[in-house]
Short mmCIF file of C-alpha atoms in Angstrom, two decimals:
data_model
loop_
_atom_site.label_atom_id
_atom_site.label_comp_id
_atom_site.label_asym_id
_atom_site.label_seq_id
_atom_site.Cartn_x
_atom_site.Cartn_y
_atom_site.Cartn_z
CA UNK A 259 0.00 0.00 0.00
CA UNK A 260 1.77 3.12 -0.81
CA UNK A 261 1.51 6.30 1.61
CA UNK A 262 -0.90 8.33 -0.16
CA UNK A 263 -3.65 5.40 0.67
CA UNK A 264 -2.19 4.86 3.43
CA UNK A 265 -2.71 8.06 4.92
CA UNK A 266 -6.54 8.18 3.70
CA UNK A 267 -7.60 5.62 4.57
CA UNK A 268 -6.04 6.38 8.21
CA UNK A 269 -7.80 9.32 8.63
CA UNK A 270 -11.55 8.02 6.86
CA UNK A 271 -11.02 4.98 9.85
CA UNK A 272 -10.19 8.05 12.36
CA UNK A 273 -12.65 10.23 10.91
CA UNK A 274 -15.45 7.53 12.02
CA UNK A 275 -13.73 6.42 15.25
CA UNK A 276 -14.25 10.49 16.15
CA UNK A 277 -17.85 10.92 14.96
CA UNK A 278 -19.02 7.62 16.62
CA UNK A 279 -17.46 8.95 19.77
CA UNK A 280 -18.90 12.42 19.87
CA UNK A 281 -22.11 11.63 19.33
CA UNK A 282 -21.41 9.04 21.93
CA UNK A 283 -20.61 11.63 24.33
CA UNK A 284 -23.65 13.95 23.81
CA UNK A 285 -25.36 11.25 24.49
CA UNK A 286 -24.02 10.12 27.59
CA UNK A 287 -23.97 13.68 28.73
CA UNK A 288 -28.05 13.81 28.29
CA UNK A 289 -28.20 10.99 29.97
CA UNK A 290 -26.41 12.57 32.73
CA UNK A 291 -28.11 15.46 33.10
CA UNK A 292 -28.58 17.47 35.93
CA UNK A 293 -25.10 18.56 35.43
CA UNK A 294 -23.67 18.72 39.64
CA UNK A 295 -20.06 18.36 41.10
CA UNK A 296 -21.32 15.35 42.73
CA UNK A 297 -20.23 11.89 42.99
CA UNK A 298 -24.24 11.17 41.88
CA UNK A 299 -23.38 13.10 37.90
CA UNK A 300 -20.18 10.44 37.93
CA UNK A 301 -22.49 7.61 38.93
CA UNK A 302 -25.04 8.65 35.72
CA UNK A 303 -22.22 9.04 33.95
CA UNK A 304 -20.93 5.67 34.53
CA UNK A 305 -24.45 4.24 34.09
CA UNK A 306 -25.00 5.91 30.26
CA UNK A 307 -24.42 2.65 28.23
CA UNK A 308 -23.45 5.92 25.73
CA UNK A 309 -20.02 6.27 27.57
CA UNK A 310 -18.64 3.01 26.75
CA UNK A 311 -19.31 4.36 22.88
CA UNK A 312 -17.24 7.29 23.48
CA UNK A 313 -14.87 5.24 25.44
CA UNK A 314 -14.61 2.68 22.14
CA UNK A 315 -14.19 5.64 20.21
CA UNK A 316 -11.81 7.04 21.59
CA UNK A 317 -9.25 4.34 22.08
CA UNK A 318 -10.26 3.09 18.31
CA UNK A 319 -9.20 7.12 17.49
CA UNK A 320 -6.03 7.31 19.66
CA UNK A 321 -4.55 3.69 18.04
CA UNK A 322 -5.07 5.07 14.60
CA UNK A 323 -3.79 8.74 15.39
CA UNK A 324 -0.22 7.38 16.98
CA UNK A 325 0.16 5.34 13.85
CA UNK A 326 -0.26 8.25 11.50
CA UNK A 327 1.36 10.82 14.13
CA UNK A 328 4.59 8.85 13.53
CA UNK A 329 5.17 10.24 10.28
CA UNK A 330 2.92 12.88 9.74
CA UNK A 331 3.50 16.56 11.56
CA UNK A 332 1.37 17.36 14.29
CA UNK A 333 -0.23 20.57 12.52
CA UNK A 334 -1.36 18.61 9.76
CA UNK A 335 -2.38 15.26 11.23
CA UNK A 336 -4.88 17.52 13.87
CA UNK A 337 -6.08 19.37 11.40
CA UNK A 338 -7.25 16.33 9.25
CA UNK A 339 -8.61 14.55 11.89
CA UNK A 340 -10.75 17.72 12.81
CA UNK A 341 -12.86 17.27 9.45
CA UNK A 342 -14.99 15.38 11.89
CA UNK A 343 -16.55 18.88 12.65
CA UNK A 344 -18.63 18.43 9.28
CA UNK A 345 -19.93 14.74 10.32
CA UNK A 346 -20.46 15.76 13.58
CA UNK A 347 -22.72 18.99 12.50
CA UNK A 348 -24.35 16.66 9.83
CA UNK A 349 -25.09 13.95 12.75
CA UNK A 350 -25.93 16.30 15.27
CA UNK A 351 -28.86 17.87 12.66
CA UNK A 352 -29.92 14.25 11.63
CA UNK A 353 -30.36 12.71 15.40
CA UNK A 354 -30.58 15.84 17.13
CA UNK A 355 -32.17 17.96 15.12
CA UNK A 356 -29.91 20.89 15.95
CA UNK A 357 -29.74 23.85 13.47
CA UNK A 358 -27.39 25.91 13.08
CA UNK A 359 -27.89 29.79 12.84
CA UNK A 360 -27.19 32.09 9.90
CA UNK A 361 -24.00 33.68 12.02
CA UNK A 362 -23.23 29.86 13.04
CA UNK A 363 -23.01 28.51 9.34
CA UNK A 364 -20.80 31.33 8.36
CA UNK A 365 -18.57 30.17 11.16
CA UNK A 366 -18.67 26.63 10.25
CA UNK A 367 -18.03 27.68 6.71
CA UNK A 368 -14.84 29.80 7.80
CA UNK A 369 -13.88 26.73 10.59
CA UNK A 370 -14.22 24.47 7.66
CA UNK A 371 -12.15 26.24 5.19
CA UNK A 372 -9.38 26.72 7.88
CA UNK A 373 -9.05 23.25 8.54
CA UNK A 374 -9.09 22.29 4.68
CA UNK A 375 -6.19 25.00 3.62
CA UNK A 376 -4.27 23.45 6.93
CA UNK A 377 -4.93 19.77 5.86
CA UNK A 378 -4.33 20.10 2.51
CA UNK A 379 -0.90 22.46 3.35
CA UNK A 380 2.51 20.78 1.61
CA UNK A 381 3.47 19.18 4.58
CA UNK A 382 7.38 19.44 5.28
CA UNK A 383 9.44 16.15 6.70
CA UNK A 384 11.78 18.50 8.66
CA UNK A 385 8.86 18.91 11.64
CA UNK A 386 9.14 15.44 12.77
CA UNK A 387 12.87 15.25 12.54
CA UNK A 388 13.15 18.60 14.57
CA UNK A 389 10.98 17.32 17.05
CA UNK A 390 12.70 13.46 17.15
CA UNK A 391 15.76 15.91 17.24
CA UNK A 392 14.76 17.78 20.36
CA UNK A 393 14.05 14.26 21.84
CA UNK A 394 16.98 12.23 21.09
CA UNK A 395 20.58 12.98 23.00
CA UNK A 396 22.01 12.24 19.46
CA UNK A 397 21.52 15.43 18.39
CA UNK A 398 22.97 18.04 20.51
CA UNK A 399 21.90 21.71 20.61
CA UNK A 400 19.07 20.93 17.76
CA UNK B 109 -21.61 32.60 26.37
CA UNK B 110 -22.56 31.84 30.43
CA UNK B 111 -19.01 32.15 32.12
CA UNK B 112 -19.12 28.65 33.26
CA UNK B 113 -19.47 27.63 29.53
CA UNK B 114 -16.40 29.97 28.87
CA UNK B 115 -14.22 28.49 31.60
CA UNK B 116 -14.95 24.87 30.68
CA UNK B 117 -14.15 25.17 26.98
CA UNK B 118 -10.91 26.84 28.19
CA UNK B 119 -10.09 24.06 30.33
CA UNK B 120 -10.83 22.12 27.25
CA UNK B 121 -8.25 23.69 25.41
CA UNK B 122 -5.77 23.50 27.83
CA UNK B 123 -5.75 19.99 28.22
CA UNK B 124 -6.65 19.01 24.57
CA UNK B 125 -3.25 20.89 23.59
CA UNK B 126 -0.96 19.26 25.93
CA UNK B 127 -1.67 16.02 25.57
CA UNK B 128 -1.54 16.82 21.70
CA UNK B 129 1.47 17.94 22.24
CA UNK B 130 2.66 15.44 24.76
CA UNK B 131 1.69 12.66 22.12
CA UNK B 132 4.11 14.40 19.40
CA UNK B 133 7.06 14.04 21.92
CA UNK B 134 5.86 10.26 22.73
CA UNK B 135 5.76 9.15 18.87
CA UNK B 136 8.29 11.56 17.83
CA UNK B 137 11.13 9.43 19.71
CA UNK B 138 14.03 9.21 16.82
CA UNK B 139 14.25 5.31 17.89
CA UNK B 140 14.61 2.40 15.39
CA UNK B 141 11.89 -0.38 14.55
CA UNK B 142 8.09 -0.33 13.65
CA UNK B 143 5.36 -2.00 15.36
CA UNK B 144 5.94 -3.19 18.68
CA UNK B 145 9.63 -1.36 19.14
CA UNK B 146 7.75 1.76 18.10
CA UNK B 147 5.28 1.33 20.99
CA UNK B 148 7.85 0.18 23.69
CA UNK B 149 10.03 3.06 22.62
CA UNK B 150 7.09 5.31 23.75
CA UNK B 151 6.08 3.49 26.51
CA UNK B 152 9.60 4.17 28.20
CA UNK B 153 9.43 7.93 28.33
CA UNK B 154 7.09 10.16 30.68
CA UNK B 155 5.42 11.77 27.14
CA UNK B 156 2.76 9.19 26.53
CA UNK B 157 1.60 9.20 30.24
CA UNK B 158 1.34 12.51 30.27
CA UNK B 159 -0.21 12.71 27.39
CA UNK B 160 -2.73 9.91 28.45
CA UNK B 161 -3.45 11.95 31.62
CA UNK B 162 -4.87 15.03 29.48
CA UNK B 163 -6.74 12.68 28.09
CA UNK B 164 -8.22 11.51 30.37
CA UNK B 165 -9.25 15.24 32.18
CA UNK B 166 -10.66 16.01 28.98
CA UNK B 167 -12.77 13.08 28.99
CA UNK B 168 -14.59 14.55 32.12
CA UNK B 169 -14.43 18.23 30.88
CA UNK B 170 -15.62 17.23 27.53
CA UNK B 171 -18.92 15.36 28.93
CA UNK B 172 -19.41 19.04 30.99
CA UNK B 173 -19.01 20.80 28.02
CA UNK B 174 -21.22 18.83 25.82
CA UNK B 175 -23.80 18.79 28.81
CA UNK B 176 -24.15 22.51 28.74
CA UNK B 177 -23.86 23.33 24.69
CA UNK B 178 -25.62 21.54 21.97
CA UNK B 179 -22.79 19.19 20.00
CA UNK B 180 -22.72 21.08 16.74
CA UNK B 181 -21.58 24.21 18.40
CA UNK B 182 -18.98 22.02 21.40
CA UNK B 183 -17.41 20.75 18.30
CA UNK B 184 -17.45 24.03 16.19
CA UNK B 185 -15.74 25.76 19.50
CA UNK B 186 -13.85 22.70 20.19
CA UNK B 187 -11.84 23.90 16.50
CA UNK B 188 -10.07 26.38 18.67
CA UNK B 189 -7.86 23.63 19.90
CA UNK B 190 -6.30 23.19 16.21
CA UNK B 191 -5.26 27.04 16.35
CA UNK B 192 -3.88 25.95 20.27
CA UNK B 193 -1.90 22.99 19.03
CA UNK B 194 0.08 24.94 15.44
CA UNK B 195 0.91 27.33 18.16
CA UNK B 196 2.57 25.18 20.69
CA UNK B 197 3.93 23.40 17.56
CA UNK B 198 6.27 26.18 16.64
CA UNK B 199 6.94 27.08 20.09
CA UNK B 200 7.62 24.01 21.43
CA UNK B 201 8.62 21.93 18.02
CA UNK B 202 9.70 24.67 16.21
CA UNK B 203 7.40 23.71 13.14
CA UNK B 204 7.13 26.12 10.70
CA UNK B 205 3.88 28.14 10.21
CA UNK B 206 4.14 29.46 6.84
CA UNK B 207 1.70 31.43 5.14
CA UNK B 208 -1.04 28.76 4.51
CA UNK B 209 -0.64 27.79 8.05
CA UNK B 210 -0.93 31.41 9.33
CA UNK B 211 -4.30 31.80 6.89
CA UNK B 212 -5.66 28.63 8.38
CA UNK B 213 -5.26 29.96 11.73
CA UNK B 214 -7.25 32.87 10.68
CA UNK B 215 -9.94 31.43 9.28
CA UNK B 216 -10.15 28.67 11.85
CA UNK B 217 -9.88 31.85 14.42
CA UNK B 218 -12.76 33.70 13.09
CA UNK B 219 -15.22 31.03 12.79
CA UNK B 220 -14.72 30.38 15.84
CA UNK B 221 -15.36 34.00 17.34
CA UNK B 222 -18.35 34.27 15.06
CA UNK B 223 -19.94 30.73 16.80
CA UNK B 224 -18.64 31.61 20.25
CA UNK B 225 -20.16 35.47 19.81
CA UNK B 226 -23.37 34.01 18.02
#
């Protein structure tokens, strides 16, 4: 499998892993509700089937993320991974039935765009050697 | 914006950005071998622990956040943390931000003062 495939289809499998999670924790977090600093919100918490979803999620998202952080700068990789922000929105309207308001779509729109000139940015080799650099006693005063 | 909601999607981006940045240091570790070696190489420095331990705070702030905002607009504010992360990238990393970076910042920057001011 050469990189370029590699790399999608790392972040499509993160992409899900993320969206299954967040919605995951909304709805743990209604199950939970009356928010309190009480040991009785943990003990909902615990108690939203929900969690275990985000829970799934996120360990699903963190495996795939270190493999693809290896190589990949940190900029770049976070910034892909963040295109979850349009599933999420698209979920979140589906299930929830959330709308978003005029001022709120042209702030998606202008989130959105940010994240796709960042992920889509020429990414350059020398960030993870400056930061395995910074990390290794190999290469002094780097 | 309630100033509870404010604080708590601060807290968010505190801890979302150093473990991000915690991780980079844990898989960033300059040591030969895939696979396994790759893993045991990270599992002997502090990075990935501490990383892990942000992780796990903003499991618990996250679930607050998301119980006081709907989730389109957690995640849409949640976008700040990219912006959090290039920065402490080139300050800690020294990664370049060159001009598509800095525009991405903007634009990611805005949106998200348009949402949060909505």
């Amino acid at each position: 499998m050469n990189m370029r495939r590699f790399y999608l289809f790392g972040f499509l499998l993160l992409l899900s892993f993320d969206t299954v999670s967040q919605l995951s924790f909304k709805l743990a977090a209604n199950h939970a509700i009356p928010l309190v600093i009480a040991p009785s919100w943990l003990f909902r918490v615990a108690t939203a089937p929900w969690i275990y979803g985000a829970v799934l999620g996120y360990l699903g998202a963190f495996v795939t993320y270190m493999s693809l952080l290896r190589h990949a700068p940190v900029g770049a990789a976070f910034a892909a991974s963040h295109l979850q922000v349009v599933s999420v929105i698209l979920v979140s309207a589906w299930l929830f039935h959330e709308r978003l308001s005029l001022a709120e779509l042209l702030g998606s729109a202008l989130i959105v765009g940010g994240i796709l000139v960042l992920s889509t940015n020429k990414s350059d080799t020398r960030h993870a050697d400056s930061a395995a650099a910074l990390l290794t006693d190999d290469h002094p005063g780097s | 914006m309630s100033p509870l909601i404010f604080i708590v999607w601060m807290l968010n981006v505190v801890v979302d950005t150093g473990g991000q940045l915690a991780f980079k240091a844990a898989a960033a570790h300059g040591d030969e071998g895939g696979g396994m070696a790759h893993w045991r190489a990270m599992a002997r420095r502090p990075w990935l622990w501490l990383g892990i331990i942000f992780f796990c705070a903003e499991f618990i702030f996250w679930l607050v956040f998301l119980s006081l905002v709907p989730l389109s607009e957690g995640i849409l504010l949640g976008s700040l943390n990219i912006v959090a992360v290039l920065v402490g990238g080139r300050l800690i990393f020294n990664e370049r931000l060159n001009s598509r970076c800095l525009l991405g910042i903007f634009l990611i920057a805005a949106g998200v003062a348009i949402v949060g001011l909505a």
